[in-house]
Coordinates of C-alpha atoms and ligand atoms in Angstrom, one line a residue:
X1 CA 4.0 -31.8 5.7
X2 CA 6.3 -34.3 4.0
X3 CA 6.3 -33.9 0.4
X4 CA 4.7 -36.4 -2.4
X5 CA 5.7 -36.6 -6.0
X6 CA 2.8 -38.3 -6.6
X7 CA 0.4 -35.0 -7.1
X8 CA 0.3 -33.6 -10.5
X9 CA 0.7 -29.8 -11.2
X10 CA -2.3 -28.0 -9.9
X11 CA -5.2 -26.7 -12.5
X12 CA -4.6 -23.6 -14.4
X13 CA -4.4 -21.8 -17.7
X14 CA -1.7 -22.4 -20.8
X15 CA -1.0 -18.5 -21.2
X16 CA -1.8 -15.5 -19.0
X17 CA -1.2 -11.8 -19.3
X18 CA 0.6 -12.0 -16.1
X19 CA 3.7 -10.9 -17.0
X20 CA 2.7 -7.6 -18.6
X21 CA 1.6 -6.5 -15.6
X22 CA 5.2 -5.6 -14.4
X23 CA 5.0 -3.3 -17.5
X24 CA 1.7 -1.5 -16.6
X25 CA 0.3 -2.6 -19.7
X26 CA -2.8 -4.3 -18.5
X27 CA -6.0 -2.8 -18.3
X28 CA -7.5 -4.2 -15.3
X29 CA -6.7 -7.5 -15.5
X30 CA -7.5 -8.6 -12.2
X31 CA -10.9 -9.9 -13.6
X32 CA -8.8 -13.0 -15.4
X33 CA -7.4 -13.8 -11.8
X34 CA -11.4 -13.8 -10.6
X35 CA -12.0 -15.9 -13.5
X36 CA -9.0 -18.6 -12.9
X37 CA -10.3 -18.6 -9.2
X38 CA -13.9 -19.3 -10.4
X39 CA -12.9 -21.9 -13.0
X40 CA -9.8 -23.9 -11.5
X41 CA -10.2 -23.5 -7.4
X42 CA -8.3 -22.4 -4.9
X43 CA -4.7 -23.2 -6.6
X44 CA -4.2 -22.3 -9.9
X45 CA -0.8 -23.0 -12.0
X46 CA 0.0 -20.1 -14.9
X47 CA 3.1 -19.8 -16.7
X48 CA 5.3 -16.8 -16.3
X49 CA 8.6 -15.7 -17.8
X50 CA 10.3 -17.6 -14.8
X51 CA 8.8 -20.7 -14.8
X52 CA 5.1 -21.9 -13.5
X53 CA 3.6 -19.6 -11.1
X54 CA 0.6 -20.7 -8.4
X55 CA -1.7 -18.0 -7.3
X56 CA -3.4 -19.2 -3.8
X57 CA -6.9 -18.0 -3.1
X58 CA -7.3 -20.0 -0.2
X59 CA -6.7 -17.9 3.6
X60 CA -5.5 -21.6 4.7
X61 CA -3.0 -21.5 2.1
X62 CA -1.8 -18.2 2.7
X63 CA -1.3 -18.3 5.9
X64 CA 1.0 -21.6 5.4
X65 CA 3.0 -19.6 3.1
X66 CA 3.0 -16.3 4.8
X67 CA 3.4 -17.7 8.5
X68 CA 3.3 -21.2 9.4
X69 CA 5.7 -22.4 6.9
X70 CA 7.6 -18.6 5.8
X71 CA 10.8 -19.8 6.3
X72 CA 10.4 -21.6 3.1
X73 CA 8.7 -19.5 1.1
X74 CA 11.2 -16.3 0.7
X75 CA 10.0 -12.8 -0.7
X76 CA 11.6 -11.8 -3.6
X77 CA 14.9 -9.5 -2.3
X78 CA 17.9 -10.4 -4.0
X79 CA 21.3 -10.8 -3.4
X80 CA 22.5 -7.4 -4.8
X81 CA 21.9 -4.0 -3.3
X82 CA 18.7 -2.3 -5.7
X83 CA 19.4 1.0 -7.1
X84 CA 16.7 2.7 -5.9
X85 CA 15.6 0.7 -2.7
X86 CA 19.2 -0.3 -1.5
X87 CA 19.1 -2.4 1.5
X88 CA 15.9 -1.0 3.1
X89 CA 13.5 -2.9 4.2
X90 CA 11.8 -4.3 0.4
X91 CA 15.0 -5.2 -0.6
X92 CA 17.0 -6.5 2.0
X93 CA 16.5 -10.4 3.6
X94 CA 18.1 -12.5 6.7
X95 CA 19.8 -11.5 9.3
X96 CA 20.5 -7.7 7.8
X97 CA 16.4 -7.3 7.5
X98 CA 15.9 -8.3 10.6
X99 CA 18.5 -5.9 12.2
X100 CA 16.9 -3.3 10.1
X101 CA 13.2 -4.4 10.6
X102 CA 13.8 -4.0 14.7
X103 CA 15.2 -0.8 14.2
X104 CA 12.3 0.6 12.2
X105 CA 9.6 -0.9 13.8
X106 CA 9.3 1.2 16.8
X107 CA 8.5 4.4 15.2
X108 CA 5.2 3.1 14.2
X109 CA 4.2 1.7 17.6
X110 CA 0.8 3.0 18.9
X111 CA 1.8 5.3 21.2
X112 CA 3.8 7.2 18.6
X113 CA 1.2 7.1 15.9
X114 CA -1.4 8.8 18.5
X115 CA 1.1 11.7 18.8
X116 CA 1.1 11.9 15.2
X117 CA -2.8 12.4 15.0
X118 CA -2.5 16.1 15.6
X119 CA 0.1 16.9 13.2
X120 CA -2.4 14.6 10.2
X121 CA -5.8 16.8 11.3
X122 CA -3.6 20.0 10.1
X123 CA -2.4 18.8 7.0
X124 CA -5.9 17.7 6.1
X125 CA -7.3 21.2 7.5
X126 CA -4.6 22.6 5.3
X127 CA -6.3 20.7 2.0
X128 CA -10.1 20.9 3.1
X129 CA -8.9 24.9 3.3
X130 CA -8.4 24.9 -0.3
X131 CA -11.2 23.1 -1.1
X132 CA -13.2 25.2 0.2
X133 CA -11.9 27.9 -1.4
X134 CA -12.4 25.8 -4.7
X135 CA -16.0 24.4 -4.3
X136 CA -17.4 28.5 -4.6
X137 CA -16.3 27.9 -7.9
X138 CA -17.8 25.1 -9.0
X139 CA -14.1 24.0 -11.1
X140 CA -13.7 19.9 -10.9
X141 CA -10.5 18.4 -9.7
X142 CA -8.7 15.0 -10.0
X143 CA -8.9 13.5 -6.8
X144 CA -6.1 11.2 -7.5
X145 CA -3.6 13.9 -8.1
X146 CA -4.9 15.7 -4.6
X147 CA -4.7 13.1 -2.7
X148 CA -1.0 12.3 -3.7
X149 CA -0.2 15.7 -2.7
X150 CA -1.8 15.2 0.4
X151 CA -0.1 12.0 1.3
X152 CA 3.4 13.4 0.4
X153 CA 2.5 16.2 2.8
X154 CA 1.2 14.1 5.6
X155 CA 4.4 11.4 5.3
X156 CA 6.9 14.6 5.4
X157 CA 4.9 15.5 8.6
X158 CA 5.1 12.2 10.5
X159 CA 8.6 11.6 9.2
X160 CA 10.1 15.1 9.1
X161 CA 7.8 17.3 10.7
X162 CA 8.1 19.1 7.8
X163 CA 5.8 19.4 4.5
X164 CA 8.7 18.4 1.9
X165 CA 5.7 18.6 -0.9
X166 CA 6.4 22.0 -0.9
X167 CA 10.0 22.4 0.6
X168 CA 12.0 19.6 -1.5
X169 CA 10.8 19.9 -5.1
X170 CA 13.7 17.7 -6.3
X171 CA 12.6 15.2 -3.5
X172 CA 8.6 15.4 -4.2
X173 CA 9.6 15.3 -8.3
X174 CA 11.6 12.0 -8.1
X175 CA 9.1 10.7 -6.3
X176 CA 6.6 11.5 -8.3
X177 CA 7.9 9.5 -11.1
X178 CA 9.2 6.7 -9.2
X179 CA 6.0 6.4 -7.4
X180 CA 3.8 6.3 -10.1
X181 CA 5.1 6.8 -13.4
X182 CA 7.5 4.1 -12.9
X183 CA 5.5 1.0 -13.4
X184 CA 6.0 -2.6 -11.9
X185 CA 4.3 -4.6 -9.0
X186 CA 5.5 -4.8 -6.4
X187 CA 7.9 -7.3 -6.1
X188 CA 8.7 -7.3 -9.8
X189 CA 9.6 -3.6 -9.2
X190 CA 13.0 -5.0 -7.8
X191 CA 13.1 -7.0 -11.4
X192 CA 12.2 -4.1 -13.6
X193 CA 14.8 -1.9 -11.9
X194 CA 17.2 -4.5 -12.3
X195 CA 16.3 -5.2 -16.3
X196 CA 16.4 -1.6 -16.9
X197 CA 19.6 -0.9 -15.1
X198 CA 22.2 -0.9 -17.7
X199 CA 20.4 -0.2 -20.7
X200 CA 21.4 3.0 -22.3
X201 CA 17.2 4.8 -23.2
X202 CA 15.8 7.4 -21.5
X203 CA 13.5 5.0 -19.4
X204 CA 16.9 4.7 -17.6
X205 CA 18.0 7.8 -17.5
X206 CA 14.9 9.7 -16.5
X207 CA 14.5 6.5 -14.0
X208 CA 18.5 7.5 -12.5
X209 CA 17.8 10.8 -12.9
X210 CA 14.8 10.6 -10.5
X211 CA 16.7 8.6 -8.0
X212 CA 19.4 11.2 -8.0
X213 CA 16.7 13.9 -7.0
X214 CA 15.8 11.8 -4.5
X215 CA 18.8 10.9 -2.5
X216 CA 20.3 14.9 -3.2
X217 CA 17.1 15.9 -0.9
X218 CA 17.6 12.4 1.5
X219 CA 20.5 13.3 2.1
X220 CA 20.4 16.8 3.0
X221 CA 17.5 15.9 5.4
X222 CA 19.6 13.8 7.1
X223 CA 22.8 16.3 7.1
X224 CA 20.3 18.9 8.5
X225 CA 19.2 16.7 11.4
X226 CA 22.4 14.9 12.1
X227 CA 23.2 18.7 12.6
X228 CA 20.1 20.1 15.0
X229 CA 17.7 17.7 16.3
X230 CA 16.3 20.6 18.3
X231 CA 12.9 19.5 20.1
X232 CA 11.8 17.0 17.1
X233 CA 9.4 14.3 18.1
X234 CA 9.3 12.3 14.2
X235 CA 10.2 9.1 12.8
X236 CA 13.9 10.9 11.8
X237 CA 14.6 11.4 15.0
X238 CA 13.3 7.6 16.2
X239 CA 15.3 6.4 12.9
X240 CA 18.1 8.3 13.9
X241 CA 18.2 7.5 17.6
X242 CA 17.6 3.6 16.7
X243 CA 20.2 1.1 18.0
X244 CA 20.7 -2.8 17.3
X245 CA 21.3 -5.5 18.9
X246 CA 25.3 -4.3 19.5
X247 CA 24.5 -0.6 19.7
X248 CA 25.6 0.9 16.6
X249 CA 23.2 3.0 15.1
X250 CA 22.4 3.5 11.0
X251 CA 24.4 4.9 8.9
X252 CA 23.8 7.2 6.2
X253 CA 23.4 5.6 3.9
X254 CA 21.3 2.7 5.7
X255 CA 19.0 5.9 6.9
X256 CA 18.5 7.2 3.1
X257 CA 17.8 3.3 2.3
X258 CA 14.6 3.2 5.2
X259 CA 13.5 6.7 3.9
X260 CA 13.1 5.7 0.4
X261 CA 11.8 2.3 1.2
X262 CA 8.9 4.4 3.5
X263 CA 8.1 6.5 0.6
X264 CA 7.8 4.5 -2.0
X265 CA 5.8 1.8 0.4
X266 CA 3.6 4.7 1.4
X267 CA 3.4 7.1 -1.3
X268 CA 1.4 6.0 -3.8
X269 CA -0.7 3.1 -2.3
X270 CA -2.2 5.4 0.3
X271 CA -2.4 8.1 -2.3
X272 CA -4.3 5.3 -4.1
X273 CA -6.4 4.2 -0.8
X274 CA -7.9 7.7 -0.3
X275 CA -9.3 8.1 -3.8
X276 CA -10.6 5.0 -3.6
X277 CA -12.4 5.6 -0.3
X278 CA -13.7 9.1 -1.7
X279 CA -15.0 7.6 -4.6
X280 CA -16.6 4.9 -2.8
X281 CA -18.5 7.4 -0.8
X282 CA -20.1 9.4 -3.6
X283 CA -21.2 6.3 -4.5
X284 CA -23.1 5.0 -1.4
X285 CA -25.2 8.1 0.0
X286 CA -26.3 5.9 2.6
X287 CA -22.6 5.6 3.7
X288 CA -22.0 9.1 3.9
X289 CA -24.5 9.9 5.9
X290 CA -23.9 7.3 8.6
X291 CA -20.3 8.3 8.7
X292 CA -21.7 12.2 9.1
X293 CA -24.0 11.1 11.7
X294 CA -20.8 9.7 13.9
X295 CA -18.8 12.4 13.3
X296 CA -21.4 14.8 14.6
X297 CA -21.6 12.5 17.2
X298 CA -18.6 11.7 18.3
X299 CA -16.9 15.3 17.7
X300 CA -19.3 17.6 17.5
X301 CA -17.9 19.7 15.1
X302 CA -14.7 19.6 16.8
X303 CA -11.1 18.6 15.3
X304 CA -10.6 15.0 15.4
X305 CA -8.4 13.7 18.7
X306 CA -6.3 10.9 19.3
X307 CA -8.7 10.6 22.1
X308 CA -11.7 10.3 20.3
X309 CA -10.4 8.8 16.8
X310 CA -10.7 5.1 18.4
X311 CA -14.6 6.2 18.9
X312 CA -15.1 6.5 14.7
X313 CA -15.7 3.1 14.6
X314 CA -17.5 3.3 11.1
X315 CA -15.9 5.6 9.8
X316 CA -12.6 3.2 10.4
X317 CA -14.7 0.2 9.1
X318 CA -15.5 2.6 6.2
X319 CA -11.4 2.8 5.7
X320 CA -11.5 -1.2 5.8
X321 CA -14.0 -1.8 3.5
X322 CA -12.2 0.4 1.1
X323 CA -9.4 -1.6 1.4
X324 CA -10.7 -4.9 1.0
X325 CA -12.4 -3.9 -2.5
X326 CA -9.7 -1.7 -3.7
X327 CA -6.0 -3.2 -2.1
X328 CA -3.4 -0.8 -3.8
X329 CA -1.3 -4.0 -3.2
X330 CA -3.5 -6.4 -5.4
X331 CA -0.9 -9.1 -5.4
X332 CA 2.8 -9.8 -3.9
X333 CA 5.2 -13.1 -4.4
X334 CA 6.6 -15.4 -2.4
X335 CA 9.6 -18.5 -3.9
X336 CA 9.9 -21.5 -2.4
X337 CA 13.1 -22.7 -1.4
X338 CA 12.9 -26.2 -1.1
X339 CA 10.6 -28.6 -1.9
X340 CA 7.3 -29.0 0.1
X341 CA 3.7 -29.7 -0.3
X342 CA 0.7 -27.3 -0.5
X343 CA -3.1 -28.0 -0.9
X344 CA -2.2 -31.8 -2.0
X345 CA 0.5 -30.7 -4.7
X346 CA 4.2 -31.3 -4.5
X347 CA 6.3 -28.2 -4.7
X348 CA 9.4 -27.8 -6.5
X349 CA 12.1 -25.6 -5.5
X350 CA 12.2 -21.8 -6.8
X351 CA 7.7 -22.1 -7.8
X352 CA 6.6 -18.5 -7.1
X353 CA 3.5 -18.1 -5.0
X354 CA 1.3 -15.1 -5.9
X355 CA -1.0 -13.8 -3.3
X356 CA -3.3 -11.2 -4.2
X357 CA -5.1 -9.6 -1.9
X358 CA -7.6 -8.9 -4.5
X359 CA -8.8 -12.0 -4.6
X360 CA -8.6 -13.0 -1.2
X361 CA -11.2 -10.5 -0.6
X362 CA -13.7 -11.5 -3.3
X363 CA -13.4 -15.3 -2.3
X364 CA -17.5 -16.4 -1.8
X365 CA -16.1 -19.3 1.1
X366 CA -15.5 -15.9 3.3
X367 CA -17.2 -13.2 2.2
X368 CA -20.7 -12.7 1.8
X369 CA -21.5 -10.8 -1.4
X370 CA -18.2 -10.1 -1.8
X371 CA -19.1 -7.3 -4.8
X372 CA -21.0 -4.7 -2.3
X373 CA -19.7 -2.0 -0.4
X374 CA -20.6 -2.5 2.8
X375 CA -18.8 -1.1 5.7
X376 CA -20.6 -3.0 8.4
X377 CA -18.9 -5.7 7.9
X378 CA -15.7 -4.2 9.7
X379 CA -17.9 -3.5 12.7
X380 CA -16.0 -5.1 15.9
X381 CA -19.1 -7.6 16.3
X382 CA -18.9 -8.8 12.5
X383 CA -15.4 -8.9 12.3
X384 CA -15.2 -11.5 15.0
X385 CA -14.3 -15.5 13.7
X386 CA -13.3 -14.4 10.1
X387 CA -10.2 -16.5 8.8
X388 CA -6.9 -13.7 9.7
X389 CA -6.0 -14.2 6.4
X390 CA -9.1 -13.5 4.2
X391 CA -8.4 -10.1 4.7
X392 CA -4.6 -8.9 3.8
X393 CA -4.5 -5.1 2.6
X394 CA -1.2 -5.1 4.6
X395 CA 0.3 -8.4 4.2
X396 CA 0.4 -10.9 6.9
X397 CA 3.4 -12.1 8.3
X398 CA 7.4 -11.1 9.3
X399 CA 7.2 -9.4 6.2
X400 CA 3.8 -7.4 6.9
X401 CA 3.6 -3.3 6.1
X402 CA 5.3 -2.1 8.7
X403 CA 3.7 0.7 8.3
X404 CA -0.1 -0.9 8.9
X405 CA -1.2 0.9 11.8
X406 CA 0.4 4.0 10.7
X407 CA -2.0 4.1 7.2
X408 CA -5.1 3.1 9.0
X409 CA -4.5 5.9 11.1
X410 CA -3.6 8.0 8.2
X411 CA -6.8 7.5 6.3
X412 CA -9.4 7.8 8.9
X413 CA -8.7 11.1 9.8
X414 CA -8.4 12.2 6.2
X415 CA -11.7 10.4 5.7
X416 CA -13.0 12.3 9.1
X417 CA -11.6 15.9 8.6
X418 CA -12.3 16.1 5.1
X419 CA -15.9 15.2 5.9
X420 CA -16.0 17.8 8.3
X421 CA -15.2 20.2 6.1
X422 CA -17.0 19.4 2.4
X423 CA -18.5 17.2 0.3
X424 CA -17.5 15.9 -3.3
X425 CA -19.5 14.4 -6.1
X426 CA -18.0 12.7 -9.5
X427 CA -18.6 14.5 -12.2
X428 CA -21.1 12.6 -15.1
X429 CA -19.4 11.2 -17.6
X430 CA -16.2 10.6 -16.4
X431 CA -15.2 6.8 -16.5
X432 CA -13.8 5.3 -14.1
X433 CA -11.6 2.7 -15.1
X434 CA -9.1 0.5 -12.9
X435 CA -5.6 -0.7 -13.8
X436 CA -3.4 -2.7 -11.9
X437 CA 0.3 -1.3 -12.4
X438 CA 2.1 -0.7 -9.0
X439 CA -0.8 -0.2 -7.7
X440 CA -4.7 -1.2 -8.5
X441 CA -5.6 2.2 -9.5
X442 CA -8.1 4.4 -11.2
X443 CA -5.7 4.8 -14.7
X444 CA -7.2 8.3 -15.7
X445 CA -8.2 9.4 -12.1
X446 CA -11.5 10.8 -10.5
X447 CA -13.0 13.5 -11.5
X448 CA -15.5 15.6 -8.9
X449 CA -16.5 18.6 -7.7
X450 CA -16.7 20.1 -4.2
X451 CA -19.0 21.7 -2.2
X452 CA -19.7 23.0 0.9
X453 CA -20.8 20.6 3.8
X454 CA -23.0 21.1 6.6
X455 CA -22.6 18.2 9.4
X456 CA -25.5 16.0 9.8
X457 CA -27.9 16.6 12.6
Ligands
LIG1 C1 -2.7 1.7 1.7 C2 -1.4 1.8 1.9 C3 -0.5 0.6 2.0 C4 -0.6 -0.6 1.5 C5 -1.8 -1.2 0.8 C6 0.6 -1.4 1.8 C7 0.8 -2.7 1.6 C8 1.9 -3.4 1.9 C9 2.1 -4.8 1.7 C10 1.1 -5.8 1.2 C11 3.4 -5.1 2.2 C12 4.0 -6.5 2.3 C13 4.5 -7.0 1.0 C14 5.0 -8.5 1.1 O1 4.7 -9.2 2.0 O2 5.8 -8.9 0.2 C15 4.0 -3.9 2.6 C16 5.3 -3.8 3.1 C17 5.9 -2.6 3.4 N1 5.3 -1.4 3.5 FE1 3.3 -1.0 3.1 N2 1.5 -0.5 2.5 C18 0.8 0.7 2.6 C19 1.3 1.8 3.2 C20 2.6 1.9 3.7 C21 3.1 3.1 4.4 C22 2.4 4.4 4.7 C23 4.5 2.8 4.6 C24 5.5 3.7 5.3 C25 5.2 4.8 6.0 C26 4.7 1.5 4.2 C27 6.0 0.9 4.2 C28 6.2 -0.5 3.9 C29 7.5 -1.1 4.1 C30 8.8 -0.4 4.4 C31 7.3 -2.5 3.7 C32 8.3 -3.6 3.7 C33 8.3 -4.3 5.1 C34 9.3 -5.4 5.2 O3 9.6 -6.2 4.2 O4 9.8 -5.6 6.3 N3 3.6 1.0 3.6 N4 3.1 -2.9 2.4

């Protein structure tokens, strides 16, 4: 598209609570971006610390910023190694991401994640275990809490073949702060560990001091394996076995970069992901017991397979649906580089594009009743001629999660054992309430009790 100065500034609002977001401080404030969508269209200006922002709600849109025009519309990794992320994949860009992107990739490839199926169906056998245990008496639990145990658990697994939730405290600590307790989105996580480095308070020193327990286990993970790689079939050993282009393989310090960038991209948004899904279940009946009937279907009461996990087709469209009302990642950035033109509107150099996933998923030109939960609609035969970019949990693009495939995976056979095995219910009374911090999350968790569950007929 060539350019025209002619277009004014798209529509949008004089102030926004936008940036507070980056502090956590928001309640859920992902109803004003509903409401700017509603009242300006599909491209709305809103002022930010840094200038005039856009948020696109348009797949067409999107997908010219994400793929068909991405080489001018730059994710927000800076020039300077991060503290905590160093130059893993979030924060690294060009030719270095790249090298680092094809060396990472191939430990999530299809093949590897169906090896990795048996080693999930324990760790949630492990959990449904004590649950069971726990439902005789009748005690509630915080889902949200559980389910990041159960993540940390399941990503030590496929990563280390070993459960470092209960083996690496300083390594499961650190992360639990910079997971969750830290607070930013995103992409202005890279921001707010760069404002806070160099200021003297505690913020900083409990945020340095959770970095520090993380690298201290990181790196005696890798020394351990760099040591005895005896018979390990993980993503260490495909991280550490990785070559590029000129056959050098990572370093160190380049491995401990990819580790912490796969926690902290998986931790808490599939931690996140779960409860959503679990609370989404008490909440339909109807879904539950369509997802039961499959199972006893499909496995008859049997473990869940690799072989027989790409037959739970609703209970995977279940795991969409999920997704496309509650994205953990409810927005990330994009800044253009030079000037182009979008929807009709000249853009100037440096204009940051948000693209929330939130809203992408609500927007009435794609979805149909956008508010209900209704898995169905991730059945292969509705799925087919929806716009590839109304539905981005994962991102879309060079930049997408690399590890996509790997959390689908992930949470259908939590969703599938755990089913298997019980049943939970919310408790009355308990509200709950979403924020959008890091992650769009339930800010004082889910309540519920378990109990004992008999398959379906
Ligand atoms: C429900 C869970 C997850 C969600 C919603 C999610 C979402 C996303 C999104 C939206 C992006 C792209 C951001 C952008 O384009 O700026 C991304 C990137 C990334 N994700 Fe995930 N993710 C999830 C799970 C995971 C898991 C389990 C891992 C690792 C095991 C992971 C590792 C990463 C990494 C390393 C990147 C950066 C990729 C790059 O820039 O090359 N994510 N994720």
């Amino acid at each position: 598209m060539t350019p025209t100065r002619t277009s004014a500034l798209p529509p949008g609002p004089q102030r926004s609570r936008l940036p507070r977001f980056a502090l956590g401080k928001a309640k859920d404030p992902l109803e004003e971006l509903v409401e700017w969508q509603q009242q300006y269209g599909d491209i709305v200006t809103f002022p930010t610390r840094h200038g005039p922002a856009w948020l696109l709600s348009h797949p067409d849109h999107v997908q010219y910023v994400l793929a068909d025009k991405a080489s001018n519309y730059l994710n927000m990794a800076g020039d300077h190694p991060d503290p905590l992320l160093g130059r893993g994949l979030f924060a690294s860009k060009g030719d270095f991401w790249l090298r680092q992107r094809r060396m990472v990739q191939p430990a999530f490839h299809r093949p590897r994640l169906a090896r990795m199926v048996e080693g999930m169906v324990r760790d949630v056998e492990q959990l449904a275990e004590r649950w069971a245990r726990r439902a005789a008496t009748s005690e509630p639990l915080e889902l949200l809490e559980q389910m990041r145990g159960l993540v940390i658990t399941m990503l030590g697994t496929s990563i280390f073949s070993e459960d470092v939730r209960a083996s690496r405290t300083s390594l499961r600590e650190g992360m639990d702060y910079l997971g969750h307790e830290f607070h930013g989105t995103r992409d202005s996580l890279m921001d707010a560990v760069r404002r806070l480095f160099g200021r003297q308070d505690s913020r900083m020193k409990r945020f340095l001091h959770a970095i520090e327990q993380v690298n201290t286990d990181m790196y005696r993970l890798i020394a351990e394996r760099r040591q005895s790689a005896a018979g390990k079939d993980d993503i260490m050993t495909m991280l550490l076995e990785a070559r590029d282009a000129q056959g050098v393989a990572m370093t160190d310090s380049e491995l401990r970069d990819e580790l912490v960038n796969l926690f902290i991209g998986g931790y808490e948004s599939t931690a996140v992901a779960l409860t959503w899904m679990l609370y989404e279940m008490t909440r339909h009946p109807e879904v539950e017991q369509r997802a039961r009937g499959e199972l006893a279907t499909v496995l008859g009461g049997q473990p869940l397979t690799a072989e027989s996990l790409p037959s739970l087709l609703y209970t995977r469209a279940m795991v969409e649906e999920t997704l496309r009302v509650h994205p953990p990642a409810w927005a990330f950035m994009r800044r253009a580089l030079n000037e182009d033109e979008l929807g009709g509107y000249f853009v100037a150099p440096e204009t940051k594009m948000l693209i929330s996933p939130y809203i992408l998923h609500r927007h009435p030109g794609f979805w149909s009743e956008p508010e209900r939960f209704l898995p169905e609609r991730f059945l292969p035969e509705q799925k087919e001629g929806r716009h590839r970019f109304a539905y981005l949990p994962f991102g879309a693009g060079q930049r997408q999660c690399v590890g996509n495939g790997y959390t689908v995976t992930l949470l259908t056979v939590a969703l599938a054992t755990l089913l298997q095995h019980c049943q939970w219910r919310l408790v009355p009374g308990h509200p709950v309430i979403a924020m959008a911090a890091t992650t769009r999350r339930p800010r004082n968790g889910v309540l519920a009790t378990l109990h004992a569950a008999p398959l379906a007929a």
